[in-house]
Coordinates of C-alpha atoms in Angstrom, one line a residue:
M1 CA 151.8 96.1 113.3
N2 CA 151.3 92.3 113.3
H3 CA 148.9 92.7 116.3
K4 CA 146.9 95.3 114.3
L5 CA 146.6 93.0 111.3
L6 CA 145.5 90.1 113.4
T7 CA 142.8 92.2 115.0
I8 CA 141.5 93.3 111.5
L9 CA 141.5 89.6 110.4
F10 CA 139.6 88.6 113.5
L11 CA 137.0 91.4 112.9
C12 CA 136.6 90.4 109.2
T13 CA 136.0 86.7 109.9
S14 CA 134.0 86.9 113.1
F15 CA 131.4 89.7 112.8
I16 CA 129.0 87.5 110.9
T17 CA 129.1 84.6 113.4
F18 CA 128.8 87.1 116.3
A19 CA 125.5 88.4 114.9
Q20 CA 124.2 84.8 114.5
E21 CA 124.9 84.1 118.2
N22 CA 122.4 86.7 119.3
Y23 CA 119.3 84.8 118.1
P24 CA 117.7 81.5 119.2
K25 CA 118.5 78.8 116.7
D26 CA 116.6 75.8 118.1
V27 CA 113.2 77.4 119.0
F28 CA 111.4 77.8 115.8
R29 CA 110.4 75.1 113.2
S30 CA 110.3 75.8 109.5
P31 CA 107.1 77.4 108.1
L32 CA 107.1 74.8 105.3
D33 CA 107.7 71.0 105.1
I34 CA 109.8 71.3 102.0
P35 CA 113.5 72.2 101.6
L36 CA 113.9 75.9 101.9
I37 CA 115.0 77.4 98.6
L38 CA 115.1 81.2 98.4
A39 CA 113.8 83.4 95.7
G40 CA 114.6 86.5 97.7
T41 CA 116.8 87.3 100.8
F42 CA 116.5 89.7 103.7
G43 CA 117.7 93.3 102.9
E44 CA 117.6 92.7 99.2
L45 CA 117.4 95.9 97.2
R46 CA 113.8 96.4 96.1
S47 CA 112.0 99.5 94.6
N48 CA 112.2 102.2 97.3
H49 CA 112.7 99.7 100.1
F50 CA 114.8 96.9 101.5
H51 CA 113.2 93.4 101.4
A52 CA 112.0 92.8 105.0
G53 CA 112.0 89.0 104.9
I54 CA 112.9 86.0 102.8
D55 CA 110.9 84.7 99.9
I56 CA 110.7 80.9 100.0
K57 CA 110.0 79.0 96.8
T58 CA 106.9 76.8 96.9
Q59 CA 107.8 74.5 93.9
Q60 CA 105.9 76.8 91.5
R61 CA 102.7 75.7 93.2
Q62 CA 100.0 77.2 95.4
G63 CA 98.2 75.5 98.3
L64 CA 101.2 74.1 100.2
P65 CA 100.4 74.0 104.0
I66 CA 102.1 76.7 106.0
Y67 CA 102.8 76.0 109.7
A68 CA 103.2 78.2 112.8
I69 CA 106.9 78.3 113.6
G70 CA 106.1 78.3 117.3
D71 CA 103.4 78.7 119.9
G72 CA 101.7 82.1 119.8
T73 CA 98.7 84.3 119.3
I74 CA 97.6 85.9 116.0
T75 CA 97.8 89.7 116.5
R76 CA 97.1 90.9 113.0
I77 CA 95.4 89.7 109.8
K78 CA 95.2 91.7 106.6
V79 CA 93.7 91.0 103.2
S80 CA 94.8 93.4 100.5
L81 CA 94.9 93.6 96.8
Y82 CA 98.5 94.7 96.9
G83 CA 101.5 94.4 99.2
Y84 CA 101.6 91.2 101.1
G85 CA 98.1 90.2 99.9
K86 CA 96.7 87.8 102.4
V87 CA 99.0 88.0 105.4
L88 CA 99.0 87.1 109.1
Y89 CA 101.1 87.9 112.1
I90 CA 101.8 85.6 115.1
A91 CA 103.3 87.0 118.3
H92 CA 105.4 84.4 120.2
P93 CA 106.1 84.4 123.9
N94 CA 109.9 84.9 123.4
G95 CA 109.4 88.4 122.0
Y96 CA 109.4 87.7 118.3
T97 CA 106.6 88.0 115.7
S98 CA 106.5 85.9 112.6
V99 CA 104.8 87.1 109.4
Y100 CA 103.5 85.0 106.5
G101 CA 102.5 86.8 103.3
H102 CA 101.1 86.2 99.8
L103 CA 98.8 83.5 101.2
Q104 CA 96.2 81.7 99.1
K105 CA 94.0 81.2 102.0
F106 CA 94.1 80.8 105.8
G107 CA 93.8 77.6 107.8
P108 CA 90.1 76.5 108.3
E109 CA 89.4 78.2 111.6
I110 CA 91.2 81.4 110.7
E111 CA 89.6 81.4 107.3
Q112 CA 86.2 81.3 108.8
Y113 CA 87.1 84.0 111.3
V114 CA 88.2 86.3 108.5
K115 CA 85.2 85.6 106.3
N116 CA 82.9 86.4 109.1
I117 CA 84.5 89.8 109.3
Q118 CA 84.4 90.3 105.6
Y119 CA 80.7 89.5 105.4
Q120 CA 80.1 91.7 108.4
K121 CA 81.9 94.7 106.8
K122 CA 80.8 93.7 103.3
A123 CA 84.4 94.1 102.0
Y124 CA 87.1 91.9 100.6
E125 CA 90.0 94.1 101.8
I126 CA 90.1 94.1 105.6
Q127 CA 92.6 94.5 108.4
V128 CA 91.9 93.2 111.9
F129 CA 93.8 93.1 115.2
P130 CA 92.5 90.2 117.3
D131 CA 92.8 90.7 121.1
Y132 CA 95.9 89.1 122.5
G133 CA 95.0 85.4 123.1
E134 CA 91.8 85.5 121.1
V135 CA 93.2 83.4 118.3
K136 CA 95.9 81.1 119.6
V137 CA 98.1 78.7 117.6
K138 CA 100.4 75.9 118.5
K139 CA 103.8 75.2 117.0
G140 CA 103.2 73.1 113.9
D141 CA 99.5 74.1 113.4
I142 CA 98.5 74.6 109.8
I143 CA 97.8 78.3 109.7
A144 CA 97.5 78.9 106.0
Y145 CA 98.3 77.7 102.5
S146 CA 100.9 79.2 100.2
G147 CA 99.7 81.5 97.4
N148 CA 100.4 84.4 95.0
T149 CA 98.2 87.2 96.4
G150 CA 99.0 90.8 96.6
G151 CA 102.1 92.2 94.9
S152 CA 103.6 88.7 94.4
A153 CA 105.1 88.0 90.9
G154 CA 104.8 84.2 91.4
P155 CA 103.8 81.6 94.0
H156 CA 106.0 81.8 97.1
L157 CA 105.9 82.4 100.8
H158 CA 107.1 85.8 102.1
F159 CA 108.3 85.1 105.6
E160 CA 109.5 87.5 108.3
I161 CA 110.6 87.6 111.9
R162 CA 110.2 90.9 113.7
S163 CA 110.8 92.1 117.2
S164 CA 107.4 92.3 118.9
V165 CA 108.4 95.4 120.8
S166 CA 110.3 97.5 118.2
E167 CA 108.6 95.9 115.1
K168 CA 112.1 95.9 113.5
P169 CA 112.5 93.0 111.1
T170 CA 115.5 90.7 111.5
N171 CA 117.1 88.3 109.1
P172 CA 115.2 85.0 109.4
L173 CA 118.3 83.0 108.5
L174 CA 119.8 84.1 111.8
Y175 CA 117.3 81.8 113.6
G176 CA 118.8 78.5 112.4
F177 CA 116.6 77.8 109.4
E178 CA 118.5 75.5 107.0
V179 CA 119.2 76.9 103.5
R180 CA 121.9 75.1 101.5
D181 CA 124.5 77.7 100.5
A182 CA 128.0 76.9 99.5
T183 CA 128.0 79.5 96.7
N184 CA 130.0 82.7 96.7
P185 CA 128.4 86.1 96.0
V186 CA 128.7 87.3 92.4
L187 CA 130.5 90.5 91.5
N188 CA 129.3 92.0 88.2
K189 CA 130.8 95.5 88.1
V190 CA 132.9 97.9 90.1
F191 CA 133.0 101.7 89.9
A192 CA 135.2 104.4 91.2
Y193 CA 133.7 107.8 92.0
P194 CA 135.5 111.2 92.1
L195 CA 133.8 112.9 95.1
S196 CA 135.6 116.1 95.8
N197 CA 135.8 119.1 93.4
D198 CA 139.5 118.4 92.8
A199 CA 139.1 114.6 92.5
Q200 CA 139.8 112.6 89.3
V201 CA 139.8 108.9 88.5
N202 CA 141.6 107.8 85.4
Q203 CA 141.7 111.3 84.0
S204 CA 137.9 111.7 84.4
K205 CA 135.7 113.7 86.7
N206 CA 132.9 111.2 86.2
K207 CA 132.5 107.7 87.8
S208 CA 134.5 105.1 86.0
E209 CA 133.8 101.4 85.6
L210 CA 136.9 99.3 86.4
A211 CA 138.0 96.3 84.5
F212 CA 139.0 93.3 86.7
S213 CA 140.0 89.6 86.3
K214 CA 139.8 86.5 88.3
Q215 CA 143.0 85.2 90.1
K216 CA 144.2 81.7 90.8
D217 CA 143.0 81.9 94.4
G218 CA 139.4 82.8 93.3
S219 CA 139.7 86.4 94.2
F220 CA 139.6 89.3 91.7
L221 CA 142.1 91.9 90.8
A222 CA 141.1 95.2 89.2
E223 CA 143.3 97.1 86.8
K224 CA 145.4 99.9 88.5
V225 CA 143.5 103.1 89.1
N226 CA 145.2 106.5 88.8
A227 CA 143.4 108.9 91.1
L228 CA 143.7 112.1 93.1
G229 CA 141.5 113.8 95.7
T230 CA 138.6 112.2 97.6
I231 CA 137.2 109.2 95.9
G232 CA 134.7 106.3 96.7
F233 CA 133.8 102.9 95.3
G234 CA 130.6 101.2 94.4
F235 CA 129.6 97.8 92.9
I236 CA 126.9 95.8 91.3
G237 CA 126.5 92.2 92.5
F238 CA 124.2 89.6 93.9
D239 CA 124.2 86.5 96.1
R240 CA 123.0 83.0 95.0
Q241 CA 122.0 80.1 97.2
D242 CA 122.4 76.5 96.1
M243 CA 119.6 74.8 94.1
A244 CA 118.3 78.2 92.8
A245 CA 119.3 80.5 90.0
N246 CA 117.7 83.6 91.6
K247 CA 119.9 86.7 91.9
N248 CA 119.4 87.5 95.6
G249 CA 120.7 90.2 97.9
I250 CA 124.2 90.2 99.5
Y251 CA 124.3 90.0 103.3
S252 CA 127.3 92.0 104.1
V253 CA 129.8 94.4 102.5
Q254 CA 133.2 95.5 103.7
L255 CA 135.6 98.1 102.1
L256 CA 139.1 98.2 103.4
V257 CA 141.9 100.6 102.6
N258 CA 145.5 99.4 103.3
G259 CA 144.0 96.8 105.7
E260 CA 141.8 99.3 107.6
I261 CA 138.0 99.0 107.4
Y262 CA 136.5 102.1 106.0
T263 CA 132.9 100.8 105.4
E264 CA 131.1 97.8 106.8
Y265 CA 127.4 97.2 106.6
D266 CA 125.1 94.2 106.8
F267 CA 121.5 93.2 106.7
E268 CA 121.0 91.7 110.1
T269 CA 118.2 94.2 110.8
F270 CA 116.8 97.6 109.9
S271 CA 113.7 99.7 110.7
F272 CA 110.8 100.3 108.4
G273 CA 111.2 104.0 109.1
E274 CA 114.6 104.1 107.4
T275 CA 114.0 101.7 104.5
R276 CA 113.2 104.4 101.9
Y277 CA 116.8 105.7 102.4
I278 CA 117.8 102.8 100.2
N279 CA 117.7 105.5 97.5
T280 CA 120.8 107.0 99.1
L281 CA 122.6 103.7 99.2
V282 CA 122.2 103.1 95.5
D283 CA 123.4 105.3 92.7
Y284 CA 119.8 106.5 91.8
D285 CA 120.9 108.5 88.8
H286 CA 122.5 105.4 87.3
Y287 CA 119.5 103.3 88.2
G288 CA 117.2 105.8 86.5
K289 CA 119.2 105.6 83.3
Y290 CA 120.1 101.9 83.1
R291 CA 117.9 100.1 85.7
Q292 CA 121.0 98.8 87.4
K293 CA 121.6 99.2 91.2
I294 CA 125.1 100.2 92.2
Q295 CA 125.6 100.0 95.9
Q296 CA 127.7 102.9 97.0
C297 CA 130.3 102.1 99.7
F298 CA 130.4 105.7 100.9
L299 CA 127.9 108.0 102.5
T300 CA 125.9 110.3 100.2
P301 CA 123.8 113.4 101.2
G302 CA 120.6 112.6 103.1
N303 CA 121.7 109.0 104.0
R304 CA 120.3 108.2 107.5
L305 CA 120.6 104.4 107.3
K306 CA 121.7 102.7 110.5
I307 CA 122.9 99.5 108.8
Y308 CA 126.5 100.6 109.1
N309 CA 128.8 98.9 111.6
V310 CA 131.9 100.9 110.6
L311 CA 132.0 104.1 108.6
K312 CA 135.4 105.8 108.6
N313 CA 135.5 109.2 106.9
D314 CA 132.0 108.4 105.5
G315 CA 133.6 105.6 103.5
K316 CA 135.5 108.2 101.4
I317 CA 139.2 107.8 100.6
T318 CA 141.6 110.7 100.3
I319 CA 144.2 109.9 97.6
K320 CA 147.4 111.9 97.8
E321 CA 149.9 112.3 95.0
G322 CA 152.8 109.9 95.1
M323 CA 151.1 107.5 97.5
S324 CA 149.9 103.9 96.8
Y325 CA 146.8 102.3 98.2
S326 CA 145.3 98.8 98.3
V327 CA 141.5 98.9 98.3
E328 CA 139.7 95.6 99.1
L329 CA 136.0 95.0 98.6
L330 CA 134.6 92.0 100.4
L331 CA 131.1 90.6 99.7
K332 CA 129.9 87.9 102.1
D333 CA 126.8 85.8 102.8
L334 CA 125.6 84.4 106.1
E335 CA 127.4 81.1 105.5
G336 CA 130.7 82.9 105.2
N337 CA 131.1 82.5 101.5
L338 CA 133.3 85.3 100.3
T339 CA 134.0 87.2 97.1
K340 CA 137.0 89.6 97.2
I341 CA 138.3 92.1 94.8
V342 CA 141.6 94.0 95.2
I343 CA 141.8 97.5 93.6
P344 CA 145.3 99.0 93.5
V345 CA 145.2 102.8 93.5
E346 CA 148.0 105.2 92.7
G347 CA 148.0 108.8 93.7
V348 CA 148.8 110.4 90.3
K349 CA 148.0 113.9 89.0
E350 CA 147.1 113.7 85.3
P351 CA 145.4 116.0 82.8
V352 CA 141.7 115.7 83.0
K353 CA 140.2 114.5 79.7
I354 CA 136.6 114.1 80.7
N355 CA 134.9 116.8 82.8
K356 CA 131.7 116.4 84.7
E357 CA 128.7 117.9 83.0
I358 CA 126.2 119.6 85.3
L359 CA 122.8 120.3 83.9
K360 CA 121.9 123.9 84.9
T361 CA 118.3 125.2 84.7
D362 CA 116.4 128.2 85.9
H363 CA 115.4 126.5 89.1
Y364 CA 117.6 125.3 91.9
V365 CA 116.1 123.2 94.7
I366 CA 117.4 123.6 98.2
A367 CA 116.5 120.3 99.8
K368 CA 116.1 121.5 103.3
K369 CA 113.7 124.3 102.3
P370 CA 110.2 124.2 100.9
N371 CA 110.0 125.0 97.2
N372 CA 106.9 126.2 95.3
Y373 CA 106.6 126.6 91.5
D374 CA 103.9 127.8 89.1
L375 CA 104.0 125.9 85.9
G376 CA 100.9 127.5 84.3
A377 CA 98.6 124.5 84.0
A378 CA 99.7 123.3 87.4
K379 CA 101.5 124.3 90.5
V380 CA 103.9 122.0 92.3
Y381 CA 104.9 122.3 96.0
F382 CA 107.9 120.4 97.5
P383 CA 107.9 120.4 101.3
E384 CA 111.2 120.7 103.0
N385 CA 113.3 117.5 102.8
T386 CA 111.4 116.1 99.8
F387 CA 114.8 115.4 98.3
Y388 CA 118.1 114.1 99.7
K389 CA 120.3 116.8 98.1
D390 CA 120.2 120.2 96.3
F391 CA 120.0 120.1 92.5
Y392 CA 119.0 122.0 89.4
I393 CA 115.4 120.9 88.6
D394 CA 114.1 120.9 85.1
L395 CA 110.5 122.3 85.0
Q396 CA 108.5 122.5 81.8
K397 CA 105.3 124.6 81.6
G398 CA 102.3 123.6 79.5
K399 CA 98.6 124.2 78.8
D400 CA 97.3 120.9 80.1
T401 CA 100.6 119.0 80.7
V402 CA 103.6 119.8 82.8
T403 CA 107.0 118.1 83.2
I404 CA 108.6 117.9 86.6
H405 CA 112.2 116.9 86.0
N406 CA 112.7 113.2 85.4
S407 CA 112.7 109.8 87.1
R408 CA 116.5 109.9 87.8
V409 CA 116.0 111.8 91.1
P410 CA 114.3 110.1 94.0
A411 CA 111.8 111.9 96.3
H412 CA 111.8 110.9 99.9
R413 CA 108.6 112.7 100.8
K414 CA 105.4 113.2 98.9
F415 CA 105.0 116.5 97.0
T416 CA 101.8 118.1 95.8
I417 CA 100.7 118.8 92.2
T418 CA 97.7 121.1 91.8
F419 CA 95.9 121.5 88.4
D420 CA 93.4 124.3 87.6
A421 CA 90.5 122.7 85.7
S422 CA 88.3 125.8 85.4
N423 CA 88.5 125.7 81.6
Y424 CA 86.5 122.5 81.6
S425 CA 82.7 122.0 82.0
N426 CA 81.3 120.5 85.2
D427 CA 80.4 117.3 83.3
D428 CA 83.9 117.0 81.9
R429 CA 85.5 117.6 85.4
K430 CA 83.5 114.7 86.8
K431 CA 85.2 112.3 84.4
M432 CA 88.7 113.8 84.7
F433 CA 91.8 112.9 86.8
I434 CA 95.4 113.7 87.1
A435 CA 97.6 111.2 85.2
R436 CA 101.3 110.5 85.0
L437 CA 102.5 109.8 81.5
D438 CA 104.7 106.8 80.9
K439 CA 107.4 106.5 78.3
K440 CA 104.8 105.7 75.7
L441 CA 102.8 108.7 76.8
K442 CA 100.1 106.4 78.2
P443 CA 98.2 108.2 81.1
N444 CA 98.3 106.3 84.4
Y445 CA 95.8 107.2 87.1
T446 CA 97.1 109.0 90.3
S447 CA 94.8 109.5 93.3
T448 CA 93.1 112.7 92.5
Y449 CA 91.4 115.0 95.1
K450 CA 88.8 117.3 93.6
R451 CA 87.6 120.5 95.2
G452 CA 85.6 122.7 92.8
N453 CA 87.9 123.6 89.8
T454 CA 91.0 122.4 91.7
F455 CA 92.5 118.9 91.2
T456 CA 95.3 117.8 93.5
T457 CA 97.5 114.7 93.8
K458 CA 100.3 113.8 96.2
T459 CA 103.1 111.7 94.8
R460 CA 106.8 110.8 95.1
N461 CA 107.3 110.3 91.4
L462 CA 108.8 113.0 89.2
G463 CA 107.9 113.0 85.6
T464 CA 105.2 114.4 83.2
Y465 CA 101.7 115.0 84.4
T466 CA 98.5 115.9 82.6
L467 CA 94.7 116.0 83.0
A468 CA 93.1 113.0 81.5
K469 CA 89.4 112.1 80.8
D470 CA 87.8 108.7 81.2
T471 CA 84.2 108.3 79.8
I472 CA 84.2 104.5 79.3
A473 CA 82.7 102.2 81.9
P474 CA 84.4 99.0 83.1
K475 CA 84.0 95.8 81.1
V476 CA 82.5 92.7 82.8
R477 CA 82.2 89.2 81.5
A478 CA 81.5 85.8 82.9
L479 CA 84.4 83.3 82.7
N480 CA 82.9 79.9 83.7
F481 CA 79.2 80.1 83.3
K482 CA 76.4 81.3 81.0
E483 CA 73.0 82.8 81.4
K484 CA 70.3 80.4 82.7
Q485 CA 72.9 77.6 83.2
W486 CA 72.6 74.9 85.9
L487 CA 75.7 75.1 88.1
N488 CA 75.0 72.2 90.5
N489 CA 78.6 70.8 90.6
Y490 CA 80.3 74.2 90.5
K491 CA 82.5 75.2 93.5
Y492 CA 83.4 78.7 92.2
L493 CA 81.9 81.5 90.1
R494 CA 84.5 83.5 88.1
I495 CA 84.1 86.8 86.4
H496 CA 86.6 89.0 84.5
I497 CA 86.5 92.8 85.1
S498 CA 88.7 95.5 83.5
D499 CA 88.9 99.2 82.9
N500 CA 90.6 100.9 79.9
L501 CA 92.0 104.0 81.7
S502 CA 91.4 105.2 85.2
G503 CA 91.2 101.7 86.7
I504 CA 88.9 99.8 89.0
D505 CA 87.9 101.5 92.2
T506 CA 85.1 99.5 93.7
Y507 CA 82.9 96.5 93.1
S508 CA 80.0 94.9 94.9
A509 CA 78.1 91.7 94.2
K510 CA 74.8 90.3 95.4
I511 CA 72.9 87.0 94.9
N512 CA 69.1 87.2 95.4
G513 CA 69.7 90.6 97.1
Q514 CA 72.3 89.3 99.6
W515 CA 75.8 90.6 99.5
I516 CA 78.4 88.0 98.6
L517 CA 82.2 88.0 99.0
M518 CA 84.1 88.0 95.7
E519 CA 87.8 87.8 95.9
Y520 CA 89.6 90.1 93.5
E521 CA 92.8 89.0 91.9
S522 CA 94.1 92.3 90.4
K523 CA 96.9 90.6 88.5
K524 CA 94.4 88.6 86.5
N525 CA 91.5 91.0 86.8
T526 CA 89.3 88.2 88.1
L527 CA 86.5 88.0 90.7
T528 CA 85.9 84.6 92.4
Y529 CA 82.9 83.6 94.5
N530 CA 83.0 80.4 96.6
F531 CA 79.6 78.7 96.7
A532 CA 80.5 77.2 100.1
D533 CA 80.3 80.7 101.6
K534 CA 76.5 80.9 101.6
T535 CA 73.5 78.7 101.4
F536 CA 70.4 79.8 99.4
S537 CA 67.0 78.1 99.7
E538 CA 66.0 79.1 96.1
K539 CA 67.0 77.2 93.0
Q540 CA 67.1 80.4 91.0
Y541 CA 70.1 82.6 91.6
D542 CA 69.9 86.2 90.5
L543 CA 73.4 87.7 90.4
E544 CA 74.0 91.5 90.3
L545 CA 77.5 92.9 90.1
V546 CA 78.3 96.6 90.1
V547 CA 81.8 97.7 89.1
T548 CA 82.9 101.3 89.2
D549 CA 86.1 102.9 88.0
N550 CA 88.1 105.7 89.6
V551 CA 86.1 108.6 88.0
G552 CA 82.7 107.1 88.7
N553 CA 81.9 105.3 85.4
S554 CA 79.8 102.2 86.4
T555 CA 78.7 98.9 84.9
T556 CA 75.9 96.7 86.3
F557 CA 76.3 93.1 85.3
K558 CA 73.2 90.8 85.8
R559 CA 72.9 87.1 85.2
T560 CA 70.5 84.3 86.3
F561 CA 71.6 80.7 86.9
Y562 CA 70.3 77.7 88.8
R563 CA 71.6 75.4 91.5
K564 CA 70.0 72.6 93.6

């Protein structure tokens, strides 16, 4: 018995350091010359995905130099309105690839390389894959400057390290980068789940939030749980590094029952192919109701995640009458800081006071089979394995609007919604699109494919959909110049563009008949032109900008200005 306990203690304290020993810790330099303070950690729970890198704070500024962490060759460069924005990938000789995202701009040589391609393709958004060795960098070279492009919510550097072979991301903090962290993870809430038909927790068939208190040794103790049948546990918590108030993701989780590990998972690595299964790790119904992410310490239907190191009985605990159990939940970070809660469980059979309510409708989805429904105004088709589990689906028919359940059920695959628009004139159909209504019933554009009278969209979002019409062209206005103005000392030309409904689809700008590159910042709806890009011999500059929305409404903006 003592030998078994010693073995368990060794596993509990050593599995983090064992993972760290598999990665080179003295090869790469930091991508920034400032102390590394994190706004986001690897594996953090994001919308429909795990965070694939670390987010490094840049002192609330843009334009900090970013350095190549090692010798290598650039294998991919992408400029996008969303996602990582401006991002580049460097393959290193030791088999790793580093990724740098949300960049303001690239280093001078790389920036010119990218702009040449943008002007060649006459497009702001591009993606290129330079030949191996075509664009080489040395360790410590300035490769870019920090920014806020793409889906970033504030200035920072998104930084990743991936395997060059498998392309699986790994936790960058395993490579020896110094981040001050002497702070324990934070435990907010703990829940107990009745999982079997005969299970109950504290006289309830529903999940129960457990009260707990802090002990003298710094650990937590939950109030005693009376339960029976198969149960599981979940928690809400976060990690926090020193010098930052950000609520970041927790590196590792262990659930022990009477000293035996039932569940152990960590965020050392994962594959992009499995990241959407995050929706089976969290209690998605709870998230849909309260916007809180409970991490479930047991396996749920459809969960194909490979982050688990130990999974006994799928992390589920069988509670027998008359038996006592000590459940421990351990939350750890990479520095070994630990938060522990002990949950005493007694096997007690009690009268059930709260039964589980199951919403039953006329339609039951079998997840492993395709499902097709006619809702009058539209038809909806769910391919097999669109959902993780079987459930009763709420479908509401309508003349122009249909409701497809609600946002508390996640879809893993895209499903198809098809509207019949034959009741509308040809002119009307040209300006129409399929829209998803938000809580305020505002229509939001979804990519709409039109074929005659048939409108189709593919989406993963359940909710209410309708046909909407947009007849108003985009608005365009100059931000930093006026008609017939002399702009001799101006470095940039800035223009604001917006659309009231379907959203901006394309834009194209020319000066004196020549295409110019205007960088689009979708968060601020601004277009920016750098005068250093092109040299014009004329003093008179005739600008023409054409902006088109997603249903073809177009605005042509013309201005004349002067430069010497």
